[in-house]
XYZ file of C-alpha atoms in Angstrom:
327
model
C 193.230 112.981 54.913
C 193.366 110.103 52.451
C 193.279 111.306 49.181
C 192.744 108.456 46.410
C 191.454 109.176 42.612
C 188.927 106.395 40.984
C 188.653 106.772 36.950
C 189.541 110.508 37.241
C 187.042 111.616 40.125
C 189.468 112.551 43.005
C 188.210 112.361 46.589
C 189.441 113.172 49.756
C 188.495 111.113 53.016
C 188.061 113.049 56.523
C 186.967 112.613 59.942
C 184.378 114.410 61.278
C 186.007 116.786 62.999
C 188.271 118.153 59.948
C 185.059 118.146 57.936
C 183.402 120.051 59.751
C 186.475 122.791 60.784
C 187.996 123.542 57.252
C 186.744 125.746 54.842
C 186.483 123.567 52.117
C 186.437 126.403 48.741
C 189.101 128.149 49.692
C 191.263 125.009 50.451
C 190.124 123.630 47.202
C 190.884 127.081 45.207
C 194.458 127.807 47.346
C 197.370 126.056 46.509
C 196.568 122.362 47.813
C 196.451 119.578 45.013
C 192.060 120.630 44.212
C 189.625 117.394 45.116
C 186.722 116.885 43.590
C 184.822 115.465 46.508
C 185.523 115.846 49.906
C 184.099 112.743 52.135
C 183.938 111.619 55.403
C 182.661 107.544 55.624
C 180.079 106.187 57.825
C 178.936 108.860 60.028
C 177.931 108.685 63.447
C 173.574 109.821 63.007
C 174.405 112.203 65.287
C 176.010 114.238 63.102
C 174.470 114.318 59.987
C 172.358 117.474 60.196
C 176.061 119.498 61.043
C 177.137 117.844 58.316
C 174.458 118.807 55.967
C 174.344 122.194 57.722
C 178.408 122.428 56.000
C 177.149 121.298 52.735
C 177.815 117.601 52.699
C 175.317 115.038 51.178
C 173.942 112.293 53.705
C 173.679 109.053 51.496
C 173.902 106.117 50.531
C 177.002 104.441 48.608
C 174.818 102.140 46.798
C 171.393 101.353 46.117
C 170.056 98.140 44.674
C 167.062 98.796 42.820
C 163.756 96.867 43.213
C 160.490 95.747 42.622
C 157.593 92.967 43.295
C 157.256 91.202 40.142
C 153.516 90.963 40.312
C 151.851 87.726 39.842
C 151.972 87.391 36.118
C 153.621 90.057 33.552
C 149.896 91.746 32.865
C 150.041 93.206 35.956
C 153.327 94.586 36.078
C 152.892 96.155 32.955
C 149.494 97.565 34.740
C 151.472 99.624 37.379
C 153.462 101.523 34.330
C 152.798 104.318 32.512
C 151.626 103.847 28.950
C 155.011 105.645 27.648
C 156.916 102.881 29.390
C 154.191 99.804 28.079
C 154.735 101.898 25.002
C 158.813 101.428 24.862
C 158.253 97.884 25.609
C 156.221 97.077 23.003
C 158.637 98.980 20.539
C 161.327 96.701 21.780
C 159.526 93.367 21.417
C 158.315 94.726 17.662
C 161.493 95.411 17.065
C 162.124 92.128 18.259
C 160.166 90.334 15.956
C 160.813 93.000 12.640
C 164.638 91.784 13.189
C 164.119 88.014 13.520
C 165.622 88.240 17.535
C 164.808 85.271 19.612
C 165.455 85.202 23.032
C 166.756 82.186 24.627
C 167.041 81.529 28.849
C 169.845 79.688 29.589
C 169.886 78.391 33.541
C 173.270 78.256 34.381
C 174.633 79.486 31.254
C 177.064 77.696 28.905
C 181.135 78.330 28.785
C 180.111 79.738 24.948
C 177.195 81.627 26.327
C 179.337 83.789 28.852
C 182.193 84.461 26.285
C 179.781 86.153 23.738
C 177.393 87.689 26.350
C 181.114 89.521 27.702
C 182.637 90.410 23.765
C 179.481 92.198 23.720
C 179.941 94.242 27.422
C 183.267 94.418 26.554
C 182.604 96.626 23.918
C 180.434 98.737 25.556
C 182.018 99.159 28.311
C 184.601 100.225 26.496
C 183.070 103.241 24.544
C 181.599 104.508 27.786
C 182.920 107.448 29.839
C 184.598 105.875 32.814
C 183.190 101.848 31.928
C 184.376 99.735 34.585
C 184.454 95.872 33.185
C 183.014 94.559 36.357
C 181.724 91.236 34.509
C 185.369 89.930 32.970
C 186.893 90.624 35.845
C 184.399 87.863 37.176
C 184.554 85.406 34.935
C 186.356 82.366 36.745
C 183.613 83.162 39.172
C 180.575 83.161 36.939
C 181.057 80.007 35.715
C 182.070 78.577 38.818
C 178.991 79.264 40.333
C 176.724 79.121 36.935
C 173.945 77.345 38.597
C 173.294 80.230 41.011
C 172.689 82.193 36.954
C 170.590 83.119 34.645
C 171.215 84.183 31.344
C 168.566 85.658 28.988
C 170.616 85.707 25.618
C 169.018 87.864 22.601
C 170.589 86.365 19.079
C 169.931 87.199 15.031
C 170.958 84.006 13.576
C 173.681 82.926 15.883
C 175.033 86.152 16.706
C 174.214 87.440 20.437
C 172.497 91.385 20.163
C 171.689 91.666 23.596
C 171.145 89.597 26.992
C 171.579 90.151 31.057
C 172.867 87.639 33.241
C 171.068 87.720 36.831
C 171.908 85.805 40.010
C 169.664 83.916 41.781
C 168.887 85.299 45.562
C 166.509 82.403 47.067
C 167.084 84.529 50.359
C 165.893 87.176 49.469
C 162.949 85.970 46.863
C 164.720 87.667 44.193
C 166.301 87.538 40.967
C 169.192 90.469 40.798
C 170.648 91.735 37.075
C 174.436 91.448 37.906
C 175.066 92.881 33.952
C 173.663 93.619 31.013
C 174.743 94.519 26.898
C 173.491 94.860 23.602
C 174.923 95.857 20.131
C 174.328 99.427 19.268
C 171.441 98.777 17.388
C 169.644 97.055 19.893
C 169.792 99.428 22.517
C 168.566 102.391 20.305
C 165.980 99.665 19.188
C 164.863 98.990 22.553
C 165.515 95.732 22.701
C 166.996 95.644 26.118
C 163.416 96.349 27.859
C 161.853 93.160 25.417
C 165.221 91.245 27.343
C 164.273 92.711 31.299
C 160.623 91.025 30.234
C 161.331 87.732 29.655
C 164.574 87.870 32.854
C 160.928 88.831 35.076
C 159.127 85.678 33.370
C 162.262 83.452 34.146
C 162.088 84.539 38.048
C 158.481 84.430 37.801
C 158.975 80.568 36.431
C 162.013 80.028 39.813
C 158.965 80.814 42.423
C 160.797 83.998 42.602
C 158.948 87.322 43.710
C 161.439 89.555 43.578
C 163.423 91.385 41.299
C 166.666 93.385 40.861
C 167.946 95.643 38.442
C 171.332 95.830 40.676
C 173.821 97.594 42.418
C 174.472 101.107 41.219
C 176.858 103.515 42.708
C 173.971 106.782 43.884
C 176.090 109.122 41.663
C 174.973 109.524 38.073
C 176.929 111.201 36.205
C 180.941 109.495 36.646
C 180.783 105.454 36.143
C 177.223 105.051 35.862
C 175.218 107.552 33.297
C 173.044 109.751 34.694
C 169.559 108.094 31.684
C 170.277 105.112 34.295
C 168.114 106.242 37.047
C 165.439 107.561 34.686
C 165.896 104.252 32.625
C 165.308 102.116 36.208
C 162.680 104.572 37.935
C 160.312 104.348 34.545
C 160.300 100.310 34.753
C 159.094 100.568 38.066
C 161.705 100.076 40.713
C 162.364 101.694 43.563
C 166.246 101.839 44.743
C 167.419 100.704 48.341
C 170.510 101.575 50.274
C 173.047 98.336 48.993
C 174.006 97.925 52.621
C 170.742 97.257 53.802
C 170.615 93.500 51.594
C 174.592 93.096 51.230
C 176.147 94.782 54.125
C 179.523 94.524 52.534
C 178.481 97.047 50.006
C 178.217 100.084 50.491
C 177.189 101.925 53.875
C 176.953 105.892 54.182
C 178.375 108.522 52.697
C 178.440 112.592 52.985
C 180.269 114.186 50.737
C 180.550 117.625 49.305
C 180.568 118.206 45.930
C 183.599 121.075 45.591
C 184.097 120.235 41.478
C 181.821 119.240 38.516
C 185.544 118.443 35.977
C 185.195 114.588 36.543
C 181.167 114.316 35.984
C 178.631 114.848 33.256
C 176.374 118.358 34.180
C 174.039 117.946 35.264
C 175.139 114.524 37.331
C 172.238 112.918 39.912
C 172.763 111.473 43.229
C 170.688 109.737 45.072
C 170.596 110.754 49.303
C 168.789 110.136 52.298
C 165.565 112.917 52.562
C 165.738 113.324 56.147
C 168.957 112.985 59.079
C 168.003 109.853 60.510
C 169.661 106.607 60.177
C 167.673 103.773 58.319
C 166.220 100.593 60.005
C 168.259 97.999 59.735
C 165.606 95.289 57.513
C 164.043 92.197 59.402
C 166.193 88.782 57.777
C 162.843 87.756 56.362
C 161.065 89.831 54.660
C 161.173 92.675 52.051
C 163.365 95.663 52.857
C 162.516 98.804 54.997
C 162.938 101.000 52.212
C 164.450 104.874 53.681
C 162.598 108.124 52.006
C 165.802 109.268 49.487
C 165.961 112.808 47.792
C 167.368 113.639 44.240
C 170.190 116.289 44.104
C 170.699 117.460 40.746
C 174.236 118.308 40.606
C 175.281 120.881 38.250
C 178.311 123.827 37.292
C 175.696 126.244 35.497
C 174.654 129.579 36.422
C 173.467 130.925 33.035
C 169.002 131.436 32.884
C 168.667 127.739 31.788
C 169.127 125.715 34.966
C 168.319 121.919 34.488
C 164.749 120.635 33.932
C 164.751 119.075 37.138
C 160.984 117.180 36.251
C 162.057 114.961 34.023
C 163.940 113.441 37.028
C 161.416 112.928 39.643
C 159.818 109.566 40.549
C 156.629 108.507 42.794
C 160.028 107.198 45.243
C 161.547 110.614 45.531
C 160.699 113.470 48.498
C 161.513 116.244 46.443
C 164.484 117.075 43.676
C 166.591 119.714 45.131
C 169.204 121.426 42.328
C 173.021 122.193 43.481
C 174.940 124.423 41.821
C 179.160 123.445 42.416
C 180.762 126.827 41.507
C 183.814 126.917 39.092
C 187.422 127.481 40.154
C 188.266 130.771 40.002
């Protein structure tokens, strides 16, 4: 057994034999140092059913959110719900009423990048378990700036919102890497307007797809649960990241023992079936395996979380998993 802690979440990694042989609830509650998650990394497909039967949830470690850009913005917007089109209009109205203008930079300058990172750092600091990935990669981004597109929104000379995207020519895709905005701009839905400008920048580059980046499949620890709904309402669907970038993620089977380090409710994207996803063709779009959503909660009262608000067209179903509190 290997144990570690990641931003307050205590994880114990075990092999399949140990995962299936031990009563983990007794272990967690009787004497030994507790863990929040018991994890089997990259279990063989033939043991997925047994792990699920034992209470583990088989899932990709990370997902990459993707959408076809379509030929124009009008065509893209036509596929969204009326409420989401309204949110985008409100974001653009907020920008117009406050004199906010967006600038697209192919190969962002060091000055623009630093202004973006200062805003990003402030946003990360305010998060429950924020990790400053963008700041850590500043030198690499500057070195490879020709592969990046920045969309930066300015009020006069001050940057108030923006996103940093990476060109993935091998995938005919522009991938959003990092996004940030000042609190007032987030409240005004400015980021939706910024994203629309990023989508158009991708079309102008001759790219056919957009990615909203990689997320861990557990929403409620590092990634906020609201991010799931935001991306799905924009018409994006999650694809296991390791099918696109083999070095990102992999398959995990997790048994959630505690909600202590998680938001309640938290959301977990998992495989819908106990069969592994197919390897993608190198020259074409990634095949998207069916996924389900598991809503995690410690609540046992008569008012469980509302699962209807988490439904999305790409999900086969939405389940609720109640995680007992430690006695």
